[in-house]
Short mmCIF file of C-alpha atoms and ligand atoms in Angstrom, two decimals:
data_model
loop_
_atom_site.label_atom_id
_atom_site.label_comp_id
_atom_site.label_asym_id
_atom_site.label_seq_id
_atom_site.Cartn_x
_atom_site.Cartn_y
_atom_site.Cartn_z
CA MET A 26 27.04 10.89 -8.24
CA SER A 27 26.50 7.98 -5.60
CA THR A 28 25.01 4.80 -6.11
CA ILE A 29 22.24 3.67 -3.78
CA PRO A 30 23.37 -0.01 -2.76
CA HIS A 31 21.45 -3.28 -1.78
CA LEU A 32 21.42 -4.19 1.68
CA ILE A 33 21.99 -7.78 1.81
CA ASN A 34 23.02 -10.10 5.12
CA GLY A 35 22.86 -6.73 6.87
CA GLU A 36 25.92 -5.65 4.15
CA ARG A 37 25.66 -2.70 1.79
CA ILE A 38 26.28 -4.41 -1.47
CA ALA A 39 27.12 -1.95 -4.37
CA GLY A 40 26.00 -4.67 -7.54
CA ALA A 41 27.94 -4.35 -10.79
CA GLY A 42 25.25 -4.07 -13.27
CA ARG A 43 22.99 -1.54 -14.47
CA THR A 44 21.72 1.59 -12.67
CA ALA A 45 18.87 4.10 -12.76
CA ASP A 46 18.80 7.88 -11.97
CA VAL A 47 16.91 9.09 -8.83
CA PHE A 48 15.75 12.50 -9.64
CA ASN A 49 15.06 15.55 -7.08
CA PRO A 50 11.44 16.09 -8.73
CA SER A 51 11.65 19.70 -7.43
CA THR A 52 14.72 20.63 -9.28
CA GLY A 53 14.45 18.06 -12.09
CA GLU A 54 17.76 17.03 -11.61
CA ALA A 55 19.60 13.63 -11.25
CA ILE A 56 20.67 13.25 -7.69
CA HIS A 57 21.58 9.56 -7.34
CA GLN A 58 21.61 6.51 -9.25
CA VAL A 59 20.64 3.19 -8.01
CA ALA A 60 21.88 -0.09 -8.25
CA LEU A 61 19.47 -2.39 -10.37
CA ALA A 62 19.78 -5.90 -9.30
CA ASP A 63 20.26 -8.72 -11.63
CA ARG A 64 19.43 -12.51 -10.99
CA ALA A 65 22.91 -13.21 -9.10
CA VAL A 66 22.18 -10.69 -6.60
CA ILE A 67 18.52 -11.70 -6.31
CA GLN A 68 20.10 -14.87 -5.60
CA GLN A 69 22.46 -13.43 -2.84
CA ALA A 70 19.55 -12.18 -1.05
CA ILE A 71 17.57 -15.34 -1.06
CA ASP A 72 20.19 -17.34 0.09
CA ALA A 73 20.68 -14.93 3.00
CA ALA A 74 17.22 -15.05 4.12
CA LYS A 75 16.91 -19.16 3.48
CA ALA A 76 20.20 -19.22 5.63
CA ALA A 77 18.81 -16.98 8.50
CA PHE A 78 15.47 -18.66 8.52
CA PRO A 79 15.98 -21.47 10.85
CA ALA A 80 17.06 -19.57 13.97
CA TRP A 81 14.49 -16.55 13.22
CA ARG A 82 11.54 -18.91 12.89
CA ALA A 83 12.84 -20.39 16.48
CA THR A 84 13.14 -17.00 18.11
CA PRO A 85 10.42 -16.71 20.49
CA PRO A 86 7.92 -14.23 19.15
CA ALA A 87 8.53 -11.91 22.56
CA LYS A 88 11.96 -11.49 21.39
CA ARG A 89 11.22 -10.67 17.69
CA ALA A 90 8.88 -8.14 19.38
CA GLN A 91 11.52 -6.36 21.36
CA VAL A 92 13.35 -5.63 18.12
CA MET A 93 10.03 -4.04 16.75
CA PHE A 94 9.88 -2.04 20.15
CA ARG A 95 13.46 -0.59 19.44
CA PHE A 96 12.83 -0.13 15.77
CA LYS A 97 9.80 2.07 16.49
CA GLN A 98 12.03 4.16 18.61
CA LEU A 99 14.68 4.59 16.08
CA LEU A 100 11.92 5.70 13.43
CA GLU A 101 10.76 8.24 15.81
CA ASP A 102 14.37 9.31 16.67
CA ASN A 103 15.26 9.70 13.01
CA ALA A 104 11.43 10.97 11.56
CA GLU A 105 12.99 14.27 10.50
CA GLN A 106 15.81 12.76 8.25
CA ILE A 107 13.59 10.04 7.03
CA ALA A 108 11.01 12.87 5.81
CA GLN A 109 13.66 14.90 4.27
CA LEU A 110 14.75 11.80 2.13
CA ILE A 111 11.06 11.07 1.29
CA SER A 112 10.62 14.43 0.39
CA GLN A 113 13.26 15.11 -1.61
CA GLU A 114 13.16 11.98 -4.05
CA HIS A 115 9.32 11.61 -4.11
CA GLY A 116 8.43 15.58 -4.01
CA LYS A 117 5.60 15.31 -1.61
CA THR A 118 5.73 18.21 1.18
CA ILE A 119 7.74 17.58 4.34
CA GLU A 120 4.35 17.41 6.38
CA ASP A 121 3.05 14.86 4.38
CA ALA A 122 6.31 12.96 4.23
CA GLY A 123 6.19 13.03 8.06
CA GLY A 124 2.13 11.66 7.86
CA GLU A 125 3.23 8.80 5.88
CA LEU A 126 5.91 7.94 8.45
CA LYS A 127 3.64 8.15 11.57
CA ARG A 128 1.15 5.93 9.43
CA GLY A 129 4.27 3.25 8.81
CA ILE A 130 4.98 3.31 12.38
CA GLU A 131 1.54 2.09 13.75
CA ASN A 132 2.21 -1.13 11.71
CA VAL A 133 5.37 -1.53 13.73
CA GLU A 134 3.23 -0.89 16.79
CA TYR A 135 1.08 -3.77 15.65
CA ALA A 136 3.90 -6.20 15.06
CA CYS A 137 4.86 -5.35 18.70
CA GLY A 138 2.09 -7.27 19.58
CA ALA A 139 3.68 -10.58 17.93
CA PRO A 140 3.12 -12.78 20.97
CA GLU A 141 -0.46 -11.91 20.91
CA LEU A 142 -1.06 -11.99 17.24
CA LEU A 143 0.55 -15.27 17.32
CA LYS A 144 -1.47 -17.15 19.87
CA GLY A 145 -3.07 -20.40 18.60
CA GLU A 146 -6.47 -21.79 19.07
CA TYR A 147 -6.71 -24.50 21.52
CA ASN A 148 -9.52 -26.95 22.21
CA ARG A 149 -9.26 -30.07 25.04
CA ASN A 150 -10.96 -32.92 24.54
CA VAL A 151 -12.21 -32.93 20.90
CA GLY A 152 -12.40 -36.34 21.46
CA PRO A 153 -11.85 -39.10 24.31
CA ASP A 154 -8.38 -38.04 25.61
CA ILE A 155 -7.70 -35.85 22.45
CA ASP A 156 -6.78 -32.18 22.22
CA GLY A 157 -6.88 -30.18 18.94
CA TRP A 158 -5.21 -27.11 18.43
CA SER A 159 -4.06 -24.53 15.29
CA ASP A 160 -0.64 -23.21 15.27
CA PHE A 161 0.12 -20.09 13.13
CA GLN A 162 3.66 -20.85 11.65
CA PRO A 163 5.91 -18.67 9.44
CA ILE A 164 6.23 -19.47 5.60
CA GLY A 165 9.68 -19.03 4.98
CA VAL A 166 11.36 -16.34 2.79
CA VAL A 167 8.70 -13.92 1.55
CA ALA A 168 9.05 -10.77 -0.62
CA GLY A 169 7.51 -7.34 -1.11
CA ILE A 170 7.35 -5.21 -4.14
CA THR A 171 6.48 -1.64 -3.12
CA PRO A 172 5.41 1.54 -5.21
CA PHE A 173 6.91 5.06 -5.60
CA ASN A 174 4.23 6.74 -3.63
CA PHE A 175 4.66 5.79 -0.14
CA PRO A 176 8.35 4.68 -0.14
CA ALA A 177 8.24 4.69 3.86
CA MET A 178 4.86 3.64 4.76
CA VAL A 179 4.16 0.94 1.95
CA PRO A 180 7.36 -1.31 2.94
CA LEU A 181 6.20 -0.85 6.59
CA TRP A 182 2.68 -2.21 6.12
CA MET A 183 4.68 -5.45 5.05
CA TYR A 184 7.98 -6.65 6.63
CA PRO A 185 7.45 -5.77 10.16
CA LEU A 186 4.48 -7.88 10.38
CA ALA A 187 6.17 -10.57 8.20
CA ILE A 188 9.33 -10.72 10.32
CA ALA A 189 7.43 -10.57 13.59
CA CYS A 190 5.44 -13.66 12.49
CA GLY A 191 8.76 -15.41 11.81
CA ASN A 192 9.54 -14.90 8.23
CA CYS A 193 12.46 -13.98 6.57
CA PHE A 194 11.72 -10.80 4.17
CA ILE A 195 13.27 -9.74 0.75
CA LEU A 196 12.12 -5.93 -0.08
CA LYS A 197 12.19 -4.74 -3.55
CA PRO A 198 11.22 -0.94 -3.54
CA SER A 199 10.55 1.44 -6.05
CA GLU A 200 13.72 2.43 -7.91
CA ARG A 201 12.48 6.02 -8.29
CA ASP A 202 13.14 7.04 -4.58
CA PRO A 203 14.85 4.42 -2.48
CA SER A 204 17.03 6.34 0.08
CA SER A 205 14.45 6.56 2.90
CA THR A 206 13.65 3.13 2.29
CA LEU A 207 17.03 1.69 2.69
CA LEU A 208 17.80 3.96 5.94
CA ILE A 209 14.62 2.67 7.49
CA ALA A 210 15.90 -1.00 6.78
CA GLU A 211 19.28 0.03 8.23
CA LEU A 212 17.55 1.37 11.37
CA MET A 213 15.92 -2.21 11.66
CA HIS A 214 19.37 -3.76 11.77
CA GLN A 215 20.25 -1.18 14.54
CA ALA A 216 17.18 -2.36 16.36
CA GLY A 217 18.83 -5.77 16.56
CA LEU A 218 17.83 -7.69 13.97
CA PRO A 219 19.96 -10.48 12.82
CA LYS A 220 21.65 -10.58 9.43
CA GLY A 221 19.63 -11.93 6.56
CA VAL A 222 16.25 -11.65 8.14
CA LEU A 223 15.49 -8.23 6.19
CA ASN A 224 17.10 -7.49 2.82
CA VAL A 225 16.75 -4.68 0.57
CA VAL A 226 17.28 -5.46 -3.41
CA HIS A 227 16.67 -2.66 -5.69
CA GLY A 228 15.77 -3.08 -9.28
CA ASP A 229 13.23 -3.30 -11.97
CA LYS A 230 11.35 -6.15 -13.94
CA GLU A 231 14.35 -8.10 -13.84
CA ALA A 232 14.60 -8.09 -10.11
CA VAL A 233 10.98 -8.79 -9.66
CA ASP A 234 10.95 -11.63 -12.54
CA ALA A 235 13.96 -13.28 -10.57
CA LEU A 236 11.44 -13.10 -7.53
CA ILE A 237 8.55 -14.48 -8.35
CA GLU A 238 10.51 -17.17 -10.56
CA ALA A 239 12.55 -18.34 -7.51
CA PRO A 240 10.97 -21.62 -5.79
CA GLN A 241 12.65 -20.66 -2.28
CA VAL A 242 10.14 -17.41 -2.31
CA LYS A 243 7.33 -18.92 -0.72
CA ALA A 244 5.31 -15.38 -0.62
CA LEU A 245 4.48 -12.18 -2.76
CA SER A 246 3.32 -8.92 -1.03
CA PHE A 247 2.78 -6.42 -4.27
CA VAL A 248 1.54 -2.92 -3.83
CA GLY A 249 1.38 -0.91 -7.46
CA SER A 250 -0.26 -0.17 -10.52
CA THR A 251 -3.04 -3.11 -11.56
CA PRO A 252 -1.26 -4.07 -14.80
CA ILE A 253 1.62 -5.06 -12.73
CA ALA A 254 -0.31 -6.22 -9.83
CA GLU A 255 -2.17 -8.63 -12.39
CA TYR A 256 0.90 -9.90 -13.85
CA ILE A 257 2.65 -10.85 -10.48
CA TYR A 258 -0.39 -12.19 -9.05
CA SER A 259 -0.89 -14.79 -12.02
CA GLU A 260 2.53 -15.38 -12.20
CA GLY A 261 3.39 -16.02 -8.56
CA ALA A 262 0.23 -18.14 -8.38
CA LYS A 263 0.95 -20.27 -11.23
CA ARG A 264 4.34 -21.19 -9.37
CA GLY A 265 2.14 -21.92 -6.27
CA LYS A 266 3.30 -19.39 -4.29
CA ARG A 267 0.68 -17.18 -2.03
CA VAL A 268 0.18 -14.00 -3.60
CA GLN A 269 -1.49 -10.34 -2.39
CA ALA A 270 -1.30 -7.86 -5.01
CA LEU A 271 -2.96 -4.48 -4.54
CA GLY A 272 -3.51 -2.33 -7.59
CA GLY A 273 -4.51 0.85 -8.95
CA ALA A 274 -7.66 3.18 -8.07
CA LYS A 275 -10.15 5.42 -9.16
CA ASN A 276 -11.88 6.95 -6.02
CA HIS A 277 -15.45 8.38 -5.96
CA ALA A 278 -16.53 11.02 -3.56
CA VAL A 279 -20.47 11.41 -3.39
CA LEU A 280 -21.83 14.61 -2.35
CA MET A 281 -25.40 14.22 -1.33
CA PRO A 282 -27.61 17.71 -1.46
CA ASP A 283 -27.35 17.73 2.23
CA ALA A 284 -23.72 17.72 2.83
CA ASP A 285 -21.96 20.46 5.01
CA LEU A 286 -20.47 21.65 1.95
CA ASP A 287 -17.73 23.89 3.45
CA ASN A 288 -16.20 20.68 5.40
CA ALA A 289 -16.63 18.42 2.44
CA VAL A 290 -14.79 21.00 0.06
CA SER A 291 -11.99 20.98 2.77
CA ALA A 292 -11.88 17.35 2.74
CA LEU A 293 -11.88 17.20 -1.02
CA MET A 294 -9.13 19.32 -1.33
CA GLY A 295 -6.78 17.22 0.78
CA ALA A 296 -7.83 14.29 -0.81
CA ALA A 297 -7.77 15.70 -4.40
CA TYR A 298 -4.62 17.70 -4.13
CA GLY A 299 -2.62 16.44 -1.47
CA SER A 300 0.73 14.61 -2.65
CA CYS A 301 -0.04 15.96 -5.78
CA GLY A 302 -2.97 13.22 -6.12
CA GLU A 303 -0.05 10.43 -6.25
CA ARG A 304 -2.25 8.38 -3.61
CA CYS A 305 -4.14 5.19 -4.24
CA MET A 306 -6.59 6.73 -1.98
CA ALA A 307 -6.92 10.35 -3.50
CA ILE A 308 -10.38 11.34 -4.34
CA SER A 309 -10.51 11.77 -8.18
CA VAL A 310 -13.97 12.04 -8.96
CA ALA A 311 -16.65 14.00 -6.93
CA VAL A 312 -19.89 12.66 -7.90
CA CYS A 313 -22.55 15.17 -7.25
CA VAL A 314 -25.98 14.76 -6.33
CA GLY A 315 -27.97 17.37 -8.21
CA ASP A 316 -26.76 20.30 -10.09
CA GLN A 317 -27.41 22.82 -7.22
CA ILE A 318 -24.53 20.95 -5.15
CA ALA A 319 -22.37 20.63 -8.08
CA ASP A 320 -22.66 24.62 -9.15
CA ALA A 321 -21.57 25.31 -5.29
CA LEU A 322 -18.99 22.74 -5.19
CA VAL A 323 -17.48 24.29 -8.07
CA ALA A 324 -17.57 27.67 -6.81
CA LYS A 325 -15.75 26.93 -3.67
CA LEU A 326 -13.30 24.62 -5.23
CA VAL A 327 -11.94 27.29 -7.87
CA PRO A 328 -10.53 30.01 -5.85
CA GLN A 329 -9.05 27.17 -3.48
CA ILE A 330 -7.55 25.40 -6.12
CA LYS A 331 -6.08 28.59 -7.72
CA ALA A 332 -4.46 29.42 -4.50
CA LEU A 333 -2.82 25.98 -3.84
CA LYS A 334 0.94 26.62 -2.32
CA ILE A 335 2.98 24.95 -4.63
CA GLY A 336 6.61 24.44 -4.44
CA ALA A 337 9.71 22.28 -3.63
CA GLY A 338 8.37 19.69 -1.25
CA THR A 339 11.32 19.98 1.24
CA ARG A 340 10.15 23.53 2.07
CA CYS A 341 7.86 23.66 5.08
CA GLY A 342 4.21 25.17 4.82
CA LEU A 343 3.24 23.96 1.37
CA ASP A 344 -0.04 22.21 0.17
CA MET A 345 1.56 20.39 -3.00
CA GLY A 346 5.16 19.46 -4.43
CA PRO A 347 5.92 18.37 -8.09
CA LEU A 348 4.77 14.88 -9.40
CA VAL A 349 7.55 12.47 -9.22
CA THR A 350 9.25 12.14 -12.53
CA GLY A 351 9.28 14.16 -15.70
CA ALA A 352 7.68 11.23 -17.61
CA HIS A 353 4.92 11.02 -15.04
CA LEU A 354 4.20 15.00 -15.44
CA ASP A 355 4.00 14.26 -19.23
CA LYS A 356 1.73 11.39 -18.82
CA VAL A 357 -0.82 13.69 -16.53
CA THR A 358 -0.47 16.68 -18.78
CA GLY A 359 -1.63 14.37 -21.58
CA TYR A 360 -4.60 13.28 -19.72
CA VAL A 361 -5.41 16.90 -19.14
CA GLU A 362 -5.32 17.31 -22.86
CA ASP A 363 -7.38 14.21 -23.39
CA GLY A 364 -10.02 15.59 -21.08
CA VAL A 365 -10.26 18.88 -23.07
CA LYS A 366 -10.56 16.90 -26.34
CA ALA A 367 -13.01 14.60 -24.84
CA GLY A 368 -15.35 17.93 -24.12
CA ALA A 369 -15.23 18.07 -20.52
CA GLU A 370 -14.93 21.47 -19.16
CA LEU A 371 -11.76 22.42 -17.62
CA VAL A 372 -12.56 24.88 -14.90
CA VAL A 373 -8.92 25.28 -13.90
CA ASP A 374 -6.00 24.28 -15.55
CA GLY A 375 -2.68 23.99 -13.87
CA ARG A 376 -0.77 23.48 -16.79
CA GLY A 377 2.54 25.46 -17.54
CA LEU A 378 3.18 26.16 -13.98
CA SER A 379 6.36 27.56 -13.14
CA VAL A 380 8.08 27.71 -9.46
CA ALA A 381 10.33 30.77 -9.05
CA GLY A 382 13.85 29.08 -8.41
CA ASN A 383 12.70 25.59 -9.22
CA GLU A 384 11.87 26.08 -13.08
CA ASN A 385 13.11 22.69 -14.02
CA GLY A 386 11.04 20.78 -11.26
CA PHE A 387 8.06 18.67 -12.52
CA PHE A 388 5.38 20.70 -11.50
CA LEU A 389 1.84 20.88 -12.39
CA GLY A 390 -0.99 23.02 -10.74
CA GLY A 391 -4.29 21.69 -9.57
CA CYS A 392 -6.48 20.88 -12.52
CA LEU A 393 -10.49 20.74 -12.25
CA PHE A 394 -12.79 19.22 -14.67
CA ASP A 395 -16.80 19.87 -14.48
CA ARG A 396 -19.29 17.79 -16.60
CA VAL A 397 -17.33 14.68 -17.15
CA THR A 398 -18.85 11.82 -18.19
CA PRO A 399 -18.41 7.79 -17.95
CA ASP A 400 -17.15 7.41 -21.40
CA MET A 401 -14.12 9.63 -21.37
CA ARG A 402 -10.78 8.56 -20.57
CA ILE A 403 -10.04 11.00 -17.64
CA TYR A 404 -13.11 9.16 -15.79
CA GLN A 405 -12.27 5.71 -16.70
CA GLU A 406 -8.45 5.55 -16.14
CA GLU A 407 -6.23 6.23 -12.95
CA ILE A 408 -4.93 9.51 -13.58
CA PHE A 409 -2.33 9.97 -10.41
CA GLY A 410 -2.13 13.36 -10.23
CA PRO A 411 -3.86 16.64 -9.41
CA VAL A 412 -6.84 16.40 -11.28
CA LEU A 413 -10.36 16.32 -10.12
CA CYS A 414 -13.40 15.27 -12.16
CA ILE A 415 -16.43 16.42 -11.19
CA VAL A 416 -19.52 13.88 -12.62
CA ARG A 417 -23.00 15.47 -12.24
CA VAL A 418 -26.03 12.71 -11.65
CA ASN A 419 -29.52 12.99 -10.47
CA SER A 420 -29.95 10.64 -7.58
CA LEU A 421 -27.87 8.61 -4.91
CA GLU A 422 -28.78 5.31 -7.15
CA GLU A 423 -27.24 6.89 -9.85
CA ALA A 424 -24.02 7.57 -8.04
CA MET A 425 -23.96 4.30 -6.47
CA ALA A 426 -24.42 2.66 -9.64
CA LEU A 427 -21.65 4.83 -11.28
CA ILE A 428 -19.12 3.51 -8.46
CA ASN A 429 -20.04 -0.19 -8.64
CA GLU A 430 -19.77 -0.40 -12.53
CA HIS A 431 -16.40 1.07 -12.44
CA GLU A 432 -13.51 -1.48 -12.95
CA TYR A 433 -11.83 -0.36 -10.03
CA GLY A 434 -13.07 -0.63 -6.14
CA ASN A 435 -10.04 0.69 -3.64
CA GLY A 436 -11.68 3.62 -1.78
CA THR A 437 -14.94 5.96 -1.75
CA CYS A 438 -16.89 8.32 0.56
CA ILE A 439 -19.96 9.84 0.69
CA PHE A 440 -20.73 13.44 2.24
CA THR A 441 -24.22 13.47 3.85
CA ARG A 442 -26.06 14.58 7.00
CA ASP A 443 -28.78 11.61 6.20
CA GLY A 444 -27.95 8.60 8.02
CA GLU A 445 -30.34 6.43 6.00
CA ALA A 446 -28.39 7.49 2.76
CA ALA A 447 -24.86 6.64 4.54
CA ARG A 448 -26.17 3.19 5.54
CA LEU A 449 -27.49 2.33 2.09
CA PHE A 450 -24.01 3.48 0.56
CA CYS A 451 -21.75 1.60 3.23
CA ASP A 452 -24.15 -1.59 2.63
CA GLU A 453 -24.20 -1.81 -1.22
CA ILE A 454 -21.17 -0.19 -2.38
CA GLU A 455 -18.94 -2.39 -4.29
CA VAL A 456 -15.60 -1.02 -2.73
CA GLY A 457 -13.17 -2.42 -0.45
CA MET A 458 -12.68 0.99 1.66
CA VAL A 459 -15.63 3.42 2.65
CA GLY A 460 -15.30 6.65 4.26
CA VAL A 461 -18.75 8.65 5.75
CA ASN A 462 -17.63 12.16 5.72
CA VAL A 463 -14.24 10.89 5.80
CA PRO A 464 -12.52 11.42 2.50
CA LEU A 465 -9.35 9.19 2.87
CA PRO A 466 -10.58 6.12 4.64
CA VAL A 467 -7.15 4.26 5.16
CA PRO A 468 -7.65 1.53 7.57
CA VAL A 469 -5.60 1.80 10.86
CA ALA A 470 -2.75 -0.54 11.46
CA TYR A 471 -5.24 -3.05 13.63
CA HIS A 472 -7.38 -3.33 10.82
CA SER A 473 -6.67 -4.50 7.09
CA PHE A 474 -6.11 -2.64 4.02
CA GLY A 475 -7.49 -3.45 0.60
CA GLY A 476 -9.74 -2.93 -2.04
CA TRP A 477 -12.25 -4.64 -4.17
CA LYS A 478 -12.53 -5.64 -8.22
CA ARG A 479 -9.53 -4.62 -10.01
CA SER A 480 -7.90 -2.91 -7.29
CA LEU A 481 -6.62 -6.07 -5.44
CA PHE A 482 -5.97 -9.64 -6.74
CA GLY A 483 -5.81 -12.45 -3.85
CA ASP A 484 -7.78 -13.22 -1.09
CA LEU A 485 -6.46 -11.70 1.93
CA HIS A 486 -5.89 -7.64 2.44
CA ALA A 487 -2.88 -6.08 3.55
CA TYR A 488 -1.30 -5.55 7.32
CA GLY A 489 -3.45 -5.74 10.26
CA PRO A 490 -5.22 -9.10 11.13
CA ASP A 491 -5.54 -10.34 7.32
CA GLY A 492 -1.95 -9.53 7.29
CA VAL A 493 -1.00 -12.03 10.15
CA ARG A 494 -2.91 -14.82 8.04
CA PHE A 495 -1.06 -14.09 4.90
CA TYR A 496 2.21 -14.23 6.70
CA THR A 497 1.57 -17.57 8.63
CA ARG A 498 0.47 -21.06 7.43
CA ARG A 499 -2.45 -22.63 9.86
CA LYS A 500 -1.07 -25.88 11.34
CA SER A 501 -3.75 -28.14 12.82
CA ILE A 502 -2.59 -30.52 15.49
CA THR A 503 -4.43 -33.39 17.13
CA GLN A 504 -2.84 -35.01 19.55
CA ARG A 505 -3.77 -38.03 22.14
CA TRP A 506 -2.28 -38.83 25.32
CA PRO A 507 -4.56 -41.76 26.65
CA GLN A 508 -5.11 -41.83 30.53
CA ARG A 509 -4.56 -45.69 30.91
CA ALA A 510 -2.36 -47.72 28.48
CA SER A 511 -5.06 -49.90 26.82
CA HIS A 512 -4.91 -51.72 23.45
CA GLU A 513 -7.99 -50.52 21.27
CA ALA A 514 -9.28 -52.73 18.19
CA ALA A 515 -8.67 -51.22 14.64
CA GLN A 516 -11.58 -48.88 13.82
CA PHE A 517 -12.52 -48.94 10.09
CA ALA A 518 -15.56 -46.40 10.47
CA PHE A 519 -14.70 -42.75 10.27
CA PRO A 520 -13.75 -41.52 13.76
CA SER A 521 -16.35 -39.22 14.93
CA ASN A 522 -17.99 -38.48 18.45
CA GLY A 523 -21.41 -39.59 16.71
P1 NAD B 6 4.34 0.45 -10.68
O1 NAD B 6 3.25 -0.77 -10.99
O2 NAD B 6 4.98 1.16 -11.85
O3 NAD B 6 5.67 0.13 -9.83
C1 NAD B 6 5.40 -0.68 -8.50
C2 NAD B 6 6.29 -1.84 -8.35
O4 NAD B 6 6.72 -2.77 -9.38
C3 NAD B 6 7.86 -1.15 -8.12
O5 NAD B 6 8.40 -1.64 -7.45
C4 NAD B 6 8.22 -1.10 -9.58
O6 NAD B 6 9.88 -1.27 -9.68
C5 NAD B 6 7.71 -2.54 -9.83
N1 NAD B 6 7.56 -2.75 -11.45
C6 NAD B 6 7.30 -1.77 -12.36
N2 NAD B 6 7.12 -2.31 -13.76
C7 NAD B 6 7.18 -3.74 -13.50
C8 NAD B 6 7.27 -4.78 -14.41
N3 NAD B 6 7.17 -4.64 -15.95
N4 NAD B 6 7.41 -5.94 -13.85
C9 NAD B 6 7.73 -6.25 -12.83
N5 NAD B 6 7.74 -5.46 -11.78
C10 NAD B 6 7.59 -4.00 -12.05
O7 NAD B 6 3.73 1.60 -9.68
P2 NAD B 6 3.92 2.93 -9.45
O8 NAD B 6 4.04 3.92 -10.33
O9 NAD B 6 5.22 2.91 -8.62
O10 NAD B 6 3.03 3.21 -8.24
C11 NAD B 6 1.72 3.92 -8.40
C12 NAD B 6 0.86 2.98 -8.37
O11 NAD B 6 0.69 2.17 -7.53
C13 NAD B 6 -0.82 3.81 -8.78
O12 NAD B 6 -1.27 2.47 -9.73
C14 NAD B 6 -1.37 3.44 -7.34
O13 NAD B 6 -2.63 3.13 -7.11
C15 NAD B 6 -1.03 2.23 -6.74
N6 NAD B 6 -0.73 1.91 -5.26
C16 NAD B 6 -1.75 1.09 -4.73
C17 NAD B 6 -1.96 0.87 -3.42
C18 NAD B 6 -2.89 0.03 -3.04
O14 NAD B 6 -2.76 0.07 -1.66
N7 NAD B 6 -3.73 -0.43 -3.82
C19 NAD B 6 -0.80 1.62 -2.77
C20 NAD B 6 -0.14 2.39 -3.29
C21 NAD B 6 0.07 2.55 -4.75
#
């Protein structure tokens, strides 16, 4: 079995210490091992990044952008192989893996605009013969820690923009599906990135702690579960680092009585069961306003959930693959058992699914719970599997109160034909990303991505304009070149234009 190496200073580094198994979730077999970095390996990556920083910082943004243009082309040329690797280790369908890569490439396209993005702000004559401007300078060595569910897209949210802004980057991807992430980082080097500007270290808590504690690492971007996001935010901020830590979610879709039901059902099927529910923007709760729409929704969902085409992710034409690991399958199945015990009505039970030819894969069929109430664990906690919960309420106000009281605030959406209801929802919902008749309102690369409440710790959202601000420091410069050399007496009053 091969061991997936680190990538430090442009070289594959085997690593001598601990390793972890990487599975093909469709077969249930361990197919690789991945090296787990210890503190010495992390220090090697930090040293490489630190050494590369002065020259990269001084490289004109237009030249940095040229690397991004070549990188984008290489990603497109290798899209099929990347999608295969994602699908093989994550389990998502090949089409879904291709979609993730395309959304990642959007972020590379945005980073191609580095010269425009890094334009400063300038004022002539802020005082007599004095000009003032703000410059946006790179921070130095920055690190990113990413989750298993988007091994291509989430790293691409981070390092193309960080690097285009002049930083050097250390990426610690998920140890569960690292192959596509590594291949993509190697393509970045093929695109002409100097050695040491991007380093990839695999690992677990030991590697992450070493990054948090290293004084040379000036900023941390994290995407993953809320407990780890909270830990990284507090430990990083305590050490004076800039941190953005995106966490978990429980995304509600509100169905108003006037919704276009057939379109809402199609949207919900994709948003709840796509990628086996392993998306931070997956819809996991449908809040139905009135019993009539709830009954109609259940009637339309049941046959479609039972007809989901489920199999090995790498096969074309499927709706859903397996969950990522056996441990995760057990966790999601545990939630289903818990929901039944708590008294929710399990209308479709996907447990015990066996896929012919892939009997040992980590498969779970789509599950649907009706009459879920807010006191149940299946409502309160993120399940991260193909489990949709229906909650019945009597009014839009009740639906919104439910969402606003939930601890998570990543994404939400409303299905309605009523503009007034939609506008009220957009104005007053306590959630960072909102869709109106759009089930997965993931912002495009030139906006920014982030939730509210316990879905994001930090001030700035990921990628887009917020990403530029996160990966740069503002420096304000005030400069005076007097027209005529003349002596001025000392002034003791605070300088002003008054
Ligand atoms: P995770 O929190 O288990 O792991 C994320 C990263 O943290 C990985 O690189 C992992 O190696 C590392 N890690 C794990 N345990 C750690 C520890 N004790 N100390 C330090 N680092 C540790 O998350 P996951 O299971 O890989 O991904 C799923 C989660 O990510 C879900 O909660 C999902 O909602 C969330 N997610 C959020 C977003 C978002 O944008 N808000 C996007 C994708 C995924």
